XYZ file of C-alpha atoms in Angstrom:
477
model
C 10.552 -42.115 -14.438
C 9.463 -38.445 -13.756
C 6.091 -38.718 -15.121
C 5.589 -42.461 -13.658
C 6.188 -40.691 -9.899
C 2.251 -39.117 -9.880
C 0.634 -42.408 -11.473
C -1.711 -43.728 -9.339
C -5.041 -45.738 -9.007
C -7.858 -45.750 -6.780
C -11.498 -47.145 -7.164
C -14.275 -44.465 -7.449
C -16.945 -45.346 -4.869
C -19.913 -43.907 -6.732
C -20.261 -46.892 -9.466
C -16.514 -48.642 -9.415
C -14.790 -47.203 -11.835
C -11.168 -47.004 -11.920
C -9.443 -43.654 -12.793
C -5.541 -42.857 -12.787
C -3.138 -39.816 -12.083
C -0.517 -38.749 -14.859
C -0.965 -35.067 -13.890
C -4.628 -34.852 -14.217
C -7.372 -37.677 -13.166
C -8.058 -39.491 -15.821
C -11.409 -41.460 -16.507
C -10.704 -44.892 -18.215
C -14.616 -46.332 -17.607
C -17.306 -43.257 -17.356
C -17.640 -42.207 -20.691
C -19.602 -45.358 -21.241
C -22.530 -43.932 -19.852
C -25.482 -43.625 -21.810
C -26.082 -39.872 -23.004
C -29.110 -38.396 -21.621
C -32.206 -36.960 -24.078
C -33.937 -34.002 -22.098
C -37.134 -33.301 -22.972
C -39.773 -30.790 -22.228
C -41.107 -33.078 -19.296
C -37.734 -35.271 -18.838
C -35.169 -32.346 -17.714
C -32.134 -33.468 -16.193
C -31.929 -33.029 -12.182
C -29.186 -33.058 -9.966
C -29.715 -32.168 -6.113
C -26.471 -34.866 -5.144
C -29.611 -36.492 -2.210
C -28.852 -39.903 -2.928
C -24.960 -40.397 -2.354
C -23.217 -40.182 0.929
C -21.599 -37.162 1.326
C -18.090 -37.034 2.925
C -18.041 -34.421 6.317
C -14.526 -32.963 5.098
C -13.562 -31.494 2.048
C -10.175 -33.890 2.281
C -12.128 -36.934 2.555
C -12.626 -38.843 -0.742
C -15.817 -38.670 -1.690
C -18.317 -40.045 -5.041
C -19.049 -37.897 -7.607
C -22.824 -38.434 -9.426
C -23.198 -40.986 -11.938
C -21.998 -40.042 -15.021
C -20.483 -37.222 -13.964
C -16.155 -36.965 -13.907
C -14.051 -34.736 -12.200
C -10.354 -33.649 -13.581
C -7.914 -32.974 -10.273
C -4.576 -31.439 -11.217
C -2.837 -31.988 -7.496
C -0.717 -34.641 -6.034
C -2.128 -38.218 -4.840
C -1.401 -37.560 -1.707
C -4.567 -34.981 -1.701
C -6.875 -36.942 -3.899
C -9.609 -36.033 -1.393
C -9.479 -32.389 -2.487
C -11.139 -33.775 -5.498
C -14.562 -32.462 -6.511
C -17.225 -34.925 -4.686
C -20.434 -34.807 -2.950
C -20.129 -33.486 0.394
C -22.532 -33.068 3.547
C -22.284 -31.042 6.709
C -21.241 -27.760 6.042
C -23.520 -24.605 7.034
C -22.526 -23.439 3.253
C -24.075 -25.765 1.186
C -26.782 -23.640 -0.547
C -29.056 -25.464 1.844
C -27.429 -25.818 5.335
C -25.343 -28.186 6.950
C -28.554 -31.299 6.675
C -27.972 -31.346 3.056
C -25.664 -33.104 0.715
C -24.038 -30.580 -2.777
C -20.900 -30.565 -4.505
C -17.530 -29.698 -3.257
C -15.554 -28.072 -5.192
C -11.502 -27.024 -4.296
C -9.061 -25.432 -5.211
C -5.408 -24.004 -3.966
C -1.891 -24.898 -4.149
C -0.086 -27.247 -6.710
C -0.655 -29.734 -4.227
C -3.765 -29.276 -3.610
C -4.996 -28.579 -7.382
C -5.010 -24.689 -8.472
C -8.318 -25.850 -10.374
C -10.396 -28.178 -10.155
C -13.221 -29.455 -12.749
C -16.718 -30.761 -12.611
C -17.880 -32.192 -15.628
C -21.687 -32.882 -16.268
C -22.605 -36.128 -18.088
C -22.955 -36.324 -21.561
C -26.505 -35.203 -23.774
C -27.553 -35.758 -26.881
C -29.521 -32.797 -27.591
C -27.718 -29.513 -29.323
C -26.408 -27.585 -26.580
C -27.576 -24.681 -27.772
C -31.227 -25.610 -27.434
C -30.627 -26.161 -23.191
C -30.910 -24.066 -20.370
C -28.519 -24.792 -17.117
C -30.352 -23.937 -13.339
C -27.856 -24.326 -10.486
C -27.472 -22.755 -7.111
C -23.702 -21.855 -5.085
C -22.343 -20.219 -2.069
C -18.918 -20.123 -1.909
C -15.991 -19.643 1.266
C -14.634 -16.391 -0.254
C -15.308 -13.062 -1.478
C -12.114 -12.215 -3.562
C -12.557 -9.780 -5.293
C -11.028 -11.813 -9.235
C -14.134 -14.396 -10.135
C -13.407 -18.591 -9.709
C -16.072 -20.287 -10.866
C -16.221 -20.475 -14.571
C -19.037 -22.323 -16.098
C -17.799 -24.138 -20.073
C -17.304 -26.723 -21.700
C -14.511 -29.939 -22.196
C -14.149 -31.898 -25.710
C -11.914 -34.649 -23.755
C -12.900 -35.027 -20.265
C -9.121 -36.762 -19.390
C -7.626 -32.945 -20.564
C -8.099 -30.110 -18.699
C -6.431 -28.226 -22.010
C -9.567 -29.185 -23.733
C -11.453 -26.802 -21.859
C -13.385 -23.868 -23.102
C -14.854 -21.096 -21.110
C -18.366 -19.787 -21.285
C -19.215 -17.455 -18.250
C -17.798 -16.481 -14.751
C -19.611 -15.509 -12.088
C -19.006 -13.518 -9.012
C -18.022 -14.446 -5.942
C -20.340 -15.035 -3.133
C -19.336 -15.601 0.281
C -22.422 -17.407 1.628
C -22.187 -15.629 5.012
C -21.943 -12.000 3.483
C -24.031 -12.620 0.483
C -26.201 -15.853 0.797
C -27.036 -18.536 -1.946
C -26.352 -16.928 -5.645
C -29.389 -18.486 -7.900
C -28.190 -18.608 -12.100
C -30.421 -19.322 -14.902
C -27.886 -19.663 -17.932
C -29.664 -20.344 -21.703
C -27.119 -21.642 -23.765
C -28.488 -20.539 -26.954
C -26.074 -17.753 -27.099
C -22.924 -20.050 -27.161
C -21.617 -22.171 -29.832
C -20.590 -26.062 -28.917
C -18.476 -28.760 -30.792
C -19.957 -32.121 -31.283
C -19.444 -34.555 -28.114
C -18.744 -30.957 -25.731
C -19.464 -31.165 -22.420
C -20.631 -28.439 -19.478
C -18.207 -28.199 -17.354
C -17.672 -26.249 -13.756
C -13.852 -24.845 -13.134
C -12.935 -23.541 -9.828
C -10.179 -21.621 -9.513
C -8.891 -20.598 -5.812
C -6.059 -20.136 -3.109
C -7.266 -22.789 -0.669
C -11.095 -21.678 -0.682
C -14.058 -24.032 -1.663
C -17.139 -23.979 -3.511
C -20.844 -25.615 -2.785
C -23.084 -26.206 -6.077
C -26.179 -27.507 -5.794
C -29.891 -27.978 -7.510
C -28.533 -28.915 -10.985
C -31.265 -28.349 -13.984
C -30.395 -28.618 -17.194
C -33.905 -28.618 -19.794
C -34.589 -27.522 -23.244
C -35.329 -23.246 -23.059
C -38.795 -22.953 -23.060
C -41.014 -21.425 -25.447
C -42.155 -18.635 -23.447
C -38.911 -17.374 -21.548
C -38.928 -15.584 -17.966
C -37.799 -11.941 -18.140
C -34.005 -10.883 -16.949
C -32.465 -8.492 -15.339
C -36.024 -7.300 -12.802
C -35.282 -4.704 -10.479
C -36.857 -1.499 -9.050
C -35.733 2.036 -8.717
C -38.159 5.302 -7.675
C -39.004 3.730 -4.360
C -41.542 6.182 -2.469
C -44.323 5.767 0.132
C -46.820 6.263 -3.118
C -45.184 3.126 -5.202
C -42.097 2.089 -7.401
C -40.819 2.115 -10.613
C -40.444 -1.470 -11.899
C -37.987 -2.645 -14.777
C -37.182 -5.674 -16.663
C -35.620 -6.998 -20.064
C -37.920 -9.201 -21.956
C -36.318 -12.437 -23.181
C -38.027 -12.622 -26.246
C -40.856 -10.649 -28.228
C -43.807 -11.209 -25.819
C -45.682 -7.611 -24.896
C -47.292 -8.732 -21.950
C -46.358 -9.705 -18.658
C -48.306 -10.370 -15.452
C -46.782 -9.050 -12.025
C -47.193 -10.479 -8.784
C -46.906 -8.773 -5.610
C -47.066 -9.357 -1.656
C -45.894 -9.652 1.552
C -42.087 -11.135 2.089
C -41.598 -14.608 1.693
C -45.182 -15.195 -0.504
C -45.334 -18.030 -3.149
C -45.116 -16.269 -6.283
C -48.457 -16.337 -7.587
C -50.250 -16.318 -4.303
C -49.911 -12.422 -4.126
C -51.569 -9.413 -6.099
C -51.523 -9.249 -9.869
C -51.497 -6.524 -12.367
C -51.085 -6.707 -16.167
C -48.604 -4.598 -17.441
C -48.260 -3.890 -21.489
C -45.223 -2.139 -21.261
C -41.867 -1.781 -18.917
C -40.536 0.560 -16.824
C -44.200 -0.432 -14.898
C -45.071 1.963 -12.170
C -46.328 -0.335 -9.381
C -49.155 1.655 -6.818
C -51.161 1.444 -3.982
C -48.247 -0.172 -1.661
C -49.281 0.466 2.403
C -46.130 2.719 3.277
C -44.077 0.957 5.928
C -45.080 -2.557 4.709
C -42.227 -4.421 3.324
C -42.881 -6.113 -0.266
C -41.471 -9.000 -2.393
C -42.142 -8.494 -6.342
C -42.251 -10.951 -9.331
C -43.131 -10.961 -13.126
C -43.562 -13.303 -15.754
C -44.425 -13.145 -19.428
C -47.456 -13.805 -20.977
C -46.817 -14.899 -24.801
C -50.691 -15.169 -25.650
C -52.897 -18.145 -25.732
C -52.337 -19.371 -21.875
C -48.600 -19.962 -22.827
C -46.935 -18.327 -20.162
C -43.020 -18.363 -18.249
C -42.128 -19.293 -15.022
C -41.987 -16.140 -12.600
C -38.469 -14.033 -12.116
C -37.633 -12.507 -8.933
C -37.954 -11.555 -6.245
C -37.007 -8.142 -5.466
C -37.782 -7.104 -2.040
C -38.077 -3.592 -0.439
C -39.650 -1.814 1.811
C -42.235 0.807 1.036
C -41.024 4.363 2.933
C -43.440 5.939 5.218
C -44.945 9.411 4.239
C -42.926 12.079 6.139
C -44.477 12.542 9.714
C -45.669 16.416 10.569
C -44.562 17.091 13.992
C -47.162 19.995 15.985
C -47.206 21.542 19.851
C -50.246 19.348 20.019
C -49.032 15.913 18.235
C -45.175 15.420 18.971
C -43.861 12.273 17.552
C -43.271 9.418 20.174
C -42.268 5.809 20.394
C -41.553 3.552 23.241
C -40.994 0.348 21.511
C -44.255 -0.642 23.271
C -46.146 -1.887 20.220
C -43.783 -4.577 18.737
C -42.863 -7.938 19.604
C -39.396 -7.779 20.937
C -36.682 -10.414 21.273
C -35.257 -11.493 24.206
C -31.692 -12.641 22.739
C -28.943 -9.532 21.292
C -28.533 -12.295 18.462
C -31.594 -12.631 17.349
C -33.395 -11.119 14.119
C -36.043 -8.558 15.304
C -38.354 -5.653 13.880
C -37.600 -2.343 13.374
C -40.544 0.579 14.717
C -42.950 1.150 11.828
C -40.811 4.137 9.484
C -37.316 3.011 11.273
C -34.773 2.289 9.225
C -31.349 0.748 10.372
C -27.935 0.067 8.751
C -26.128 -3.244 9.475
C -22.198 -3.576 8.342
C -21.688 -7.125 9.739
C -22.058 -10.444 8.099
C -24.882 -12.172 7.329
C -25.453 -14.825 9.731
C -24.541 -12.253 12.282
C -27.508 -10.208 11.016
C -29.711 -10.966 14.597
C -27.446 -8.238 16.068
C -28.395 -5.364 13.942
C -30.343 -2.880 15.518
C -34.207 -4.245 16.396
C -36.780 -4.512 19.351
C -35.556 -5.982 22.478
C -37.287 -7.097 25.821
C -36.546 -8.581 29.606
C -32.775 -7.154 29.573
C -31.799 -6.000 32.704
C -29.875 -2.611 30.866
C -33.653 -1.966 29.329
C -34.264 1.811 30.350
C -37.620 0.944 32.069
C -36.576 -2.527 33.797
C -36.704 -6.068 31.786
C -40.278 -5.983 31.793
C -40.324 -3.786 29.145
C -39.356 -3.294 25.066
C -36.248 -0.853 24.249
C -34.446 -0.441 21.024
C -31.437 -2.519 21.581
C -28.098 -1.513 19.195
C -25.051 -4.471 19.167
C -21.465 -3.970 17.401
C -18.061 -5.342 18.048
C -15.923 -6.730 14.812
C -16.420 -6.943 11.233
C -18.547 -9.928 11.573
C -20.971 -7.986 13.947
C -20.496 -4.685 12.574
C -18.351 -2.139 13.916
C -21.269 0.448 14.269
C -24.333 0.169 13.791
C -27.425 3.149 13.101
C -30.758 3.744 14.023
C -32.635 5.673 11.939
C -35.954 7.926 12.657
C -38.734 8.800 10.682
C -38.801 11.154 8.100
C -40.501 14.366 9.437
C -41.937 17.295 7.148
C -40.779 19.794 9.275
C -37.385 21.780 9.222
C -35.074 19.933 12.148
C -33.721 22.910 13.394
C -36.929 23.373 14.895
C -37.208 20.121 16.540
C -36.245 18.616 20.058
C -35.343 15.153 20.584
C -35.856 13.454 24.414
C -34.597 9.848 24.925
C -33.511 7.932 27.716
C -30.125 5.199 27.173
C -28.607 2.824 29.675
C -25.380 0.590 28.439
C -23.485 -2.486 29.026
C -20.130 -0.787 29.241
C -18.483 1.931 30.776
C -15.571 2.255 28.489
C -14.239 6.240 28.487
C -14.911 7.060 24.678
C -17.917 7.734 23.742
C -19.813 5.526 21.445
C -23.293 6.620 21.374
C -23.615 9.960 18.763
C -27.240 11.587 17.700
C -26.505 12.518 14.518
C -28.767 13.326 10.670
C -28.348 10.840 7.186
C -28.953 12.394 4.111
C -29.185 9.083 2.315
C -30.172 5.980 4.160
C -28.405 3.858 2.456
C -25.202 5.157 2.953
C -23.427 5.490 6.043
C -20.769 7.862 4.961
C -23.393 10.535 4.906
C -23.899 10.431 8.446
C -22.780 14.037 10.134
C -23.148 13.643 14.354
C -24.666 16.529 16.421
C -23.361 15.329 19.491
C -21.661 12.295 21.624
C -22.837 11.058 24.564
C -20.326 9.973 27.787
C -20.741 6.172 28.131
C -23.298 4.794 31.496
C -22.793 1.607 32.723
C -26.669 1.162 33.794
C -24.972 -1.336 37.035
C -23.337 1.870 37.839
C -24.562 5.007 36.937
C -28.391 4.203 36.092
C -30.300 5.785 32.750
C -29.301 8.734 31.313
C -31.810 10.979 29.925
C -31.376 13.243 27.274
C -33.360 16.399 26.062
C -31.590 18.090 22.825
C -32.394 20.804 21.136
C -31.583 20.880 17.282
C -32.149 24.439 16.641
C -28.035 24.774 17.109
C -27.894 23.178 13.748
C -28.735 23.735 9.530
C -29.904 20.236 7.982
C -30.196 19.815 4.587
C -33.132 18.997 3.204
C -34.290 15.075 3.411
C -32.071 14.585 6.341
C -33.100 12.063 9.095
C -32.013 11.637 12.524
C -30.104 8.572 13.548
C -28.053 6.967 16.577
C -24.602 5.647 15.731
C -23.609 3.270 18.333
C -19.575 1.954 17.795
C -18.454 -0.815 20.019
C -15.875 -3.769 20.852
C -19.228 -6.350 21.688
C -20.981 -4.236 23.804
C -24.699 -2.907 23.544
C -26.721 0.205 24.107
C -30.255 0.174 25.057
């Protein structure tokens, strides 16, 4: 009678199937699908557009036809099972879209959960698996395990391939894998399988392609490293024997293949005649002779550093935010100055409150009829400082002065504003402050102007000046 007390039914909605509960789900009907042949122009495509999505990952949903799902919690929380779900602002595309809901997280609730792909007749190891995911945590230990089932009633039967790392979507975005399966080894009748593994946290997978690895394979692994205002240093690991590869380059957010080209016959490639300041998204593909060519990898994206700046008595460097179209909202994405940087530690769909280009607030120094440099923080999600950083400039700092005017939206008694020098950009713990600045309530005590000599002060070389503003949800202007 113990094992009888978790057997249940229930009807699947997405083509009537009847499954039952021992301790796993159990699928009595869907193995009679057909297998699927891909082909070079037949791949298989899953996007999970045409089912209805459930709103709530504990509403019983469908799962795509002739695919099964193994759920190893109680009937009482079937609808923790893996179905197609809509609404939620982390499905890889946003909360109009359906994808598939994975959960996982007590014994109740299933401490893994399984997505099983339909079955093929093609050898595995001839395939290649596409598929997008975003993710409600950011642990630290991966959960999502792509592999392989020879029983799909028997979790046991399952065989891992390759985890991946978390992504929180809001942190880290959509995660995009390209998996060729030709390095694996697969039983007769195995099917791909997803596994999520979690403490009540969910997964979203969507844009399913599985096709046959083409002939002329897309390089891995591209990324860039020697970044200066003359070029960068461009790196990639070929995918098969090809020698040649094409690389395309533009503005952010180009089609690939709408951009610039070069050929390269070799790799590292040293990529020139970049505009310093201009920000850039790269791809590359291979060229395997005779018009046979991949589909492009990438993109990386960076932004091309401005040539230091030489500050004279005659030419001082100055910037009033003038030039650039400013935002009218704390929360929304803006521009940086030409040769600003800025460093953002919050989330990232909090990223319209790093530091940008702001217009018509009332704290602007000049009046809200003009553009400022507005700088937000408050919690973790908003970043608990945020910096500002100048232009690189050839000359020695010590013999520099910096004037700037600041108003704020709080009057809180610690300072929060500090001028201070990076010597890397990237990294906030290299920040050293010159000097804090008493907090000015613009309602109350007006703009503050500053005028501060740096010749109090040895800078190593490189250095940059930057603002660190630290606040509970406040802003400096």
């Amino acid at each position: 009678m113990k094992s009888i007390a978790k057997l249940f039914l229930f009807i699947s909605l997405s083509i009537n199937c009847i499954y039952c509960y021992a301790s796993e789900q159990v699928n009595d009907d869907r193995n009679q699908c057909t297998p699927i042949t891909i082909t070079a122009n037949a791949p298989y495509t899953e996007d999970f557009s045409s089912y209805s999505g459930t709103s709530a990952s504990s509403t019983s949903g469908v799962m795509p036809d002739c695919w099964d799902a193994l759920f190893l919690g109680t009937p009482s929380y079937i609808g923790y099972a893996p179905h197609v779900f809509y609404g939620s602002s982390q499905c890889p595309h946003g909360s109009s879209n359906n994808c598939l809901l994975m959960y996982a997280g007590s014994t109740d609730y299933g401490p893994s959960s399984y997505a099983i792909f339909p079955k093929y007749t093609n050898d595995m190891t001839t395939l290649e698996l596409k598929f997008s995911v975003a993710m409600s945590t950011n642990f630290s230990s991966p959960k999502l395990t792509l592999g392989y089932v020879t029983d799909a009633t028997n979790s046991n039967s399952f065989v891992a391939l390759r985890t991946f790392s978390n992504n929180l979507v809001s942190e880290n975005g959509v995660a995009n894998y390209d998996i060729r399966l030709n390095t694996y080894s697969f039983p007769a009748g195995a099917r791909l399988c997803f596994r999520w593994t979690a403490s009540w946290e969910s997964c979203y997978i969507d844009d399913v392609v599985v096709r046959l690895i083409p002939s002329c394979i897309a390089p891995d692994n591209l990324a860039y490293s020697n970044l200066t205002s003359g070029g960068v240093l461009l790196e990639w690991t070929p995918a098969g024997s090809e020698s040649a590869w094409e690389i395309d380059y533009g503005t952010v957010g180009h089609a690939a293949g709408s951009g610039s080209s070069a050929a390269a016959y070799g790799h590292p490639y040293s990529l020139g005649g970049l505009v310093p300041g201009n920000s850039y998204d790269v791809y590359v593909r291979a060229d395997c002779g005779g018009g046979n060519e991949s589909e492009w990898s990438g993109p990386v994206s960076f932004r091309v550093p401005c040539a230091p700046a030489t500050v004279t008595a005659t030419a001082p460097y100055t910037e009033d935010f003038a030039a650039y179209g400013g935002t009218s909202a704390s929360s929304t994405s803006g521009v940086m100055p030409d040769c600003w940087d800025m460093l953002f530690f919050g989330t990232l769909n909090h990223l319209g409150y790093a530091p940008h280009v702001f217009y018509g607030g009332s704290y602007a120094p000049n009046g809200n009829n003009n553009n400022c440099l507005l700088m937000y923080a408050g919690s973790t999600d908003y970043g608990p400082s945020s910096y500002a950083i100048l232009p690189q400039f050839t000359n020695d700092l010590a013999t520099l002065e910096i004037d700037f005017s600041v108003a704020m939206s709080t009057n809180f008694s610690s300072p929060r504003l500090s001028l201070g020098y990076l010597s890397d950009m990237t990294d906030a713990n290299t920040f050293v402050a010159i000097q804090t600045f008493p907090n000015n309530l613009v309602s109350e005590n007006g703009v503050a102007d500053y005028q501060i000599r740096l010749d109090g002060g040895t800078y190593p070389a490189g250095a940059r000046l930057c603002f660190r503003w630290t606040a509970s949800w406040e802003s400096c202007y």
